[in-house]
């Protein structure tokens, strides 16, 4: 197993590959420090990408390893992003997914939620949603759920 670290601006990538040439598996860990605007400004979020044998015809499996209060990311880290499901095309890359994730943090989509409570608050009380996001980023409770601090 080989581990590399590469930096691309404010995104760190750790690569781990294993298996034989006929069974490629690749795990990427991406630390995003790139949020300079929006509700999640200043947040640090870690994502893991599992690239399977079917890539590029099948999308990577993406998980958010940082618990976050977000309509499109549930508390287990599952991510709801259209290009990871029905809109995936073999011409898309991991870079496309990173841009999609950045967009999700800039423009959360309450119409296609995994965290239905966060989506409802975003739709009905934007100010309360913003307060909940800031509370979660600083480290604290939103309802009965505790969030670790994830501000850089």
PDB file of C-alpha atoms in Angstrom:
ATOM      1  CA  UNK A   1       0.000   0.000   0.000  1.00  0.00           C
ATOM      2  CA  UNK A   2       1.320   3.407  -0.935  1.00  0.00           C
ATOM      3  CA  UNK A   3       0.393   6.756   0.586  1.00  0.00           C
ATOM      4  CA  UNK A   4       0.965  10.099  -1.078  1.00  0.00           C
ATOM      5  CA  UNK A   5       0.012  13.623  -0.156  1.00  0.00           C
ATOM      6  CA  UNK A   6      -0.482  16.295  -2.734  1.00  0.00           C
ATOM      7  CA  UNK A   7      -1.650  19.845  -2.365  1.00  0.00           C
ATOM      8  CA  UNK A   8      -3.810  21.678  -4.876  1.00  0.00           C
ATOM      9  CA  UNK A   9      -4.481  25.124  -3.469  1.00  0.00           C
ATOM     10  CA  UNK A  10      -6.409  24.547  -0.246  1.00  0.00           C
ATOM     11  CA  UNK A  11      -7.411  20.954  -0.995  1.00  0.00           C
ATOM     12  CA  UNK A  12      -5.261  18.154   0.399  1.00  0.00           C
ATOM     13  CA  UNK A  13      -5.532  14.714  -1.106  1.00  0.00           C
ATOM     14  CA  UNK A  14      -4.287  11.473   0.425  1.00  0.00           C
ATOM     15  CA  UNK A  15      -4.192   8.549  -1.993  1.00  0.00           C
ATOM     16  CA  UNK A  16      -4.257   4.904  -0.965  1.00  0.00           C
ATOM     17  CA  UNK A  17      -4.287   2.225  -3.607  1.00  0.00           C
ATOM     18  CA  UNK A  18      -4.283  -1.511  -3.296  1.00  0.00           C
ATOM     19  CA  UNK A  19      -4.985  -4.713  -5.138  1.00  0.00           C
ATOM     20  CA  UNK A  20      -3.743  -6.091  -8.396  1.00  0.00           C
ATOM     21  CA  UNK A  21      -3.921  -4.384 -11.767  1.00  0.00           C
ATOM     22  CA  UNK A  22      -7.135  -6.281 -12.532  1.00  0.00           C
ATOM     23  CA  UNK A  23      -8.799  -5.144  -9.261  1.00  0.00           C
ATOM     24  CA  UNK A  24      -8.067  -1.486  -8.769  1.00  0.00           C
ATOM     25  CA  UNK A  25      -9.251   0.151  -5.601  1.00  0.00           C
ATOM     26  CA  UNK A  26      -8.447   3.701  -4.680  1.00  0.00           C
ATOM     27  CA  UNK A  27      -9.354   5.711  -1.617  1.00  0.00           C
ATOM     28  CA  UNK A  28      -9.027   9.487  -1.631  1.00  0.00           C
ATOM     29  CA  UNK A  29      -9.290  11.627   1.470  1.00  0.00           C
ATOM     30  CA  UNK A  30      -9.900  15.260   0.699  1.00  0.00           C
ATOM     31  CA  UNK A  31      -9.631  18.039   3.258  1.00  0.00           C
ATOM     32  CA  UNK A  32     -11.429  21.111   1.938  1.00  0.00           C
ATOM     33  CA  UNK A  33     -10.389  24.429   3.453  1.00  0.00           C
ATOM     34  CA  UNK A  34     -11.828  26.289   0.530  1.00  0.00           C
ATOM     35  CA  UNK A  35     -15.059  27.788   1.784  1.00  0.00           C
ATOM     36  CA  UNK A  36     -14.700  31.566   1.801  1.00  0.00           C
ATOM     37  CA  UNK A  37     -18.370  32.469   1.495  1.00  0.00           C
ATOM     38  CA  UNK A  38     -21.841  31.213   2.224  1.00  0.00           C
ATOM     39  CA  UNK A  39     -23.332  29.576   5.318  1.00  0.00           C
ATOM     40  CA  UNK A  40     -20.310  27.287   5.752  1.00  0.00           C
ATOM     41  CA  UNK A  41     -17.628  29.986   5.476  1.00  0.00           C
ATOM     42  CA  UNK A  42     -14.462  28.954   7.298  1.00  0.00           C
ATOM     43  CA  UNK A  43     -15.492  25.320   7.604  1.00  0.00           C
ATOM     44  CA  UNK A  44     -13.073  22.425   7.213  1.00  0.00           C
ATOM     45  CA  UNK A  45     -14.658  19.264   5.820  1.00  0.00           C
ATOM     46  CA  UNK A  46     -13.078  15.890   5.090  1.00  0.00           C
ATOM     47  CA  UNK A  47     -14.476  13.671   2.327  1.00  0.00           C
ATOM     48  CA  UNK A  48     -13.506  10.147   1.396  1.00  0.00           C
ATOM     49  CA  UNK A  49     -13.849   8.864  -2.154  1.00  0.00           C
ATOM     50  CA  UNK A  50     -13.834   5.162  -2.907  1.00  0.00           C
ATOM     51  CA  UNK A  51     -13.143   4.533  -6.562  1.00  0.00           C
ATOM     52  CA  UNK A  52     -14.214   1.038  -7.497  1.00  0.00           C
ATOM     53  CA  UNK A  53     -13.556  -1.366 -10.324  1.00  0.00           C
ATOM     54  CA  UNK A  54     -16.413   0.034 -12.422  1.00  0.00           C
ATOM     55  CA  UNK A  55     -14.910   3.523 -12.607  1.00  0.00           C
ATOM     56  CA  UNK A  56     -15.288   5.557 -14.833  1.00  0.00           C
ATOM     57  CA  UNK A  57     -18.622   3.984 -15.756  1.00  0.00           C
ATOM     58  CA  UNK A  58     -19.746   3.949 -12.108  1.00  0.00           C
ATOM     59  CA  UNK A  59     -19.309   6.982  -9.857  1.00  0.00           C
ATOM     60  CA  UNK A  60     -17.022   6.873  -6.822  1.00  0.00           C
ATOM     61  CA  UNK A  61     -18.651   6.382  -3.421  1.00  0.00           C
ATOM     62  CA  UNK A  62     -18.308   9.654  -1.509  1.00  0.00           C
ATOM     63  CA  UNK A  63     -18.701  10.152   2.237  1.00  0.00           C
ATOM     64  CA  UNK A  64     -18.352  13.268   4.336  1.00  0.00           C
ATOM     65  CA  UNK A  65     -16.239  12.255   7.330  1.00  0.00           C
ATOM     66  CA  UNK A  66     -16.964  15.522   9.125  1.00  0.00           C
ATOM     67  CA  UNK A  67     -20.389  15.552  10.756  1.00  0.00           C
ATOM     68  CA  UNK A  68     -22.122  18.604   9.337  1.00  0.00           C
ATOM     69  CA  UNK A  69     -25.551  20.234   9.607  1.00  0.00           C
ATOM     70  CA  UNK A  70     -26.496  20.271   5.924  1.00  0.00           C
ATOM     71  CA  UNK A  71     -29.680  19.411   3.998  1.00  0.00           C
ATOM     72  CA  UNK A  72     -27.797  17.299   1.452  1.00  0.00           C
ATOM     73  CA  UNK A  73     -25.490  15.418   3.838  1.00  0.00           C
ATOM     74  CA  UNK A  74     -26.942  13.161   6.500  1.00  0.00           C
ATOM     75  CA  UNK A  75     -25.425  12.599   9.926  1.00  0.00           C
ATOM     76  CA  UNK A  76     -23.753   9.371   8.716  1.00  0.00           C
ATOM     77  CA  UNK A  77     -21.910  11.302   5.996  1.00  0.00           C
ATOM     78  CA  UNK A  78     -23.923  10.179   2.967  1.00  0.00           C
ATOM     79  CA  UNK A  79     -23.930  12.851   0.284  1.00  0.00           C
ATOM     80  CA  UNK A  80     -26.841  13.700  -1.998  1.00  0.00           C
ATOM     81  CA  UNK A  81     -25.314  15.070  -5.200  1.00  0.00           C
ATOM     82  CA  UNK A  82     -26.929  14.398  -8.569  1.00  0.00           C
ATOM     83  CA  UNK A  83     -23.648  13.599 -10.347  1.00  0.00           C
ATOM     84  CA  UNK A  84     -23.052  10.803  -7.830  1.00  0.00           C
ATOM     85  CA  UNK A  85     -26.314   9.191  -8.906  1.00  0.00           C
ATOM     86  CA  UNK A  86     -28.490   9.637 -11.983  1.00  0.00           C
ATOM     87  CA  UNK A  87     -26.384  12.357 -13.666  1.00  0.00           C
ATOM     88  CA  UNK A  88     -23.063  10.476 -13.532  1.00  0.00           C
ATOM     89  CA  UNK A  89     -21.260  10.181 -16.877  1.00  0.00           C
ATOM     90  CA  UNK A  90     -17.910   8.485 -17.555  1.00  0.00           C
ATOM     91  CA  UNK A  91     -16.441  11.817 -18.700  1.00  0.00           C
ATOM     92  CA  UNK A  92     -16.850  13.247 -15.188  1.00  0.00           C
ATOM     93  CA  UNK A  93     -13.866  13.154 -12.850  1.00  0.00           C
ATOM     94  CA  UNK A  94     -13.089  13.411  -9.148  1.00  0.00           C
ATOM     95  CA  UNK A  95     -12.448  17.095  -9.839  1.00  0.00           C
ATOM     96  CA  UNK A  96     -16.053  17.416 -11.093  1.00  0.00           C
ATOM     97  CA  UNK A  97     -17.264  15.923  -7.818  1.00  0.00           C
ATOM     98  CA  UNK A  98     -15.136  18.348  -5.786  1.00  0.00           C
ATOM     99  CA  UNK A  99     -16.693  21.277  -7.666  1.00  0.00           C
ATOM    100  CA  UNK A 100     -20.137  19.771  -7.046  1.00  0.00           C
ATOM    101  CA  UNK A 101     -19.409  19.475  -3.321  1.00  0.00           C
ATOM    102  CA  UNK A 102     -18.211  23.068  -3.171  1.00  0.00           C
ATOM    103  CA  UNK A 103     -21.431  24.154  -4.875  1.00  0.00           C
ATOM    104  CA  UNK A 104     -23.504  22.161  -2.348  1.00  0.00           C
ATOM    105  CA  UNK A 105     -21.885  24.150   0.444  1.00  0.00           C
ATOM    106  CA  UNK A 106     -22.495  27.444  -1.353  1.00  0.00           C
ATOM    107  CA  UNK A 107     -26.075  26.582  -2.355  1.00  0.00           C
ATOM    108  CA  UNK A 108     -27.608  23.838  -0.199  1.00  0.00           C
ATOM    109  CA  UNK A 109     -30.564  22.202  -1.968  1.00  0.00           C
ATOM    110  CA  UNK A 110     -33.552  21.691   0.351  1.00  0.00           C
ATOM    111  CA  UNK A 111     -35.549  20.138  -2.525  1.00  0.00           C
ATOM    112  CA  UNK A 112     -33.474  16.920  -2.513  1.00  0.00           C
ATOM    113  CA  UNK A 113     -32.528  16.398   1.152  1.00  0.00           C
ATOM    114  CA  UNK A 114     -30.896  13.628   3.118  1.00  0.00           C
ATOM    115  CA  UNK A 115     -31.197  15.641   6.327  1.00  0.00           C
ATOM    116  CA  UNK A 116     -34.893  16.484   6.174  1.00  0.00           C
ATOM    117  CA  UNK A 117     -34.858  18.539   9.400  1.00  0.00           C
ATOM    118  CA  UNK A 118     -32.103  20.843   8.093  1.00  0.00           C
ATOM    119  CA  UNK A 119     -33.918  21.152   4.752  1.00  0.00           C
ATOM    120  CA  UNK A 120     -37.189  22.103   6.456  1.00  0.00           C
ATOM    121  CA  UNK A 121     -35.466  24.756   8.572  1.00  0.00           C
ATOM    122  CA  UNK A 122     -33.720  26.165   5.471  1.00  0.00           C
ATOM    123  CA  UNK A 123     -37.060  26.410   3.657  1.00  0.00           C
ATOM    124  CA  UNK A 124     -39.072  27.875   6.526  1.00  0.00           C
ATOM    125  CA  UNK A 125     -36.607  29.959   8.556  1.00  0.00           C
ATOM    126  CA  UNK A 126     -33.387  30.884   6.763  1.00  0.00           C
ATOM    127  CA  UNK A 127     -32.118  32.894   9.746  1.00  0.00           C
ATOM    128  CA  UNK A 128     -32.524  29.913  12.116  1.00  0.00           C
ATOM    129  CA  UNK A 129     -30.801  27.682   9.542  1.00  0.00           C
ATOM    130  CA  UNK A 130     -27.840  30.073   9.462  1.00  0.00           C
ATOM    131  CA  UNK A 131     -27.699  30.103  13.278  1.00  0.00           C
ATOM    132  CA  UNK A 132     -27.792  26.283  13.360  1.00  0.00           C
ATOM    133  CA  UNK A 133     -24.976  26.053  10.809  1.00  0.00           C
ATOM    134  CA  UNK A 134     -22.814  28.502  12.767  1.00  0.00           C
ATOM    135  CA  UNK A 135     -23.523  26.667  16.039  1.00  0.00           C
ATOM    136  CA  UNK A 136     -22.536  23.362  14.420  1.00  0.00           C
ATOM    137  CA  UNK A 137     -19.359  24.799  12.866  1.00  0.00           C
ATOM    138  CA  UNK A 138     -18.228  26.267  16.215  1.00  0.00           C
ATOM    139  CA  UNK A 139     -18.901  22.963  17.934  1.00  0.00           C
ATOM    140  CA  UNK A 140     -22.115  22.546  19.808  1.00  0.00           C
ATOM    141  CA  UNK A 141     -25.602  21.112  19.826  1.00  0.00           C
ATOM    142  CA  UNK A 142     -28.250  21.586  17.184  1.00  0.00           C
ATOM    143  CA  UNK A 143     -31.282  19.990  18.748  1.00  0.00           C
ATOM    144  CA  UNK A 144     -30.086  16.754  20.355  1.00  0.00           C
ATOM    145  CA  UNK A 145     -27.118  16.308  17.986  1.00  0.00           C
ATOM    146  CA  UNK A 146     -23.619  17.402  18.984  1.00  0.00           C
ATOM    147  CA  UNK A 147     -21.248  18.616  16.260  1.00  0.00           C
ATOM    148  CA  UNK A 148     -17.477  18.784  16.674  1.00  0.00           C
ATOM    149  CA  UNK A 149     -15.853  22.119  15.874  1.00  0.00           C
ATOM    150  CA  UNK A 150     -14.836  22.231  12.215  1.00  0.00           C
ATOM    151  CA  UNK A 151     -13.778  25.842  11.698  1.00  0.00           C
ATOM    152  CA  UNK A 152     -10.249  26.297  10.420  1.00  0.00           C
TER     153      UNK A 152
END
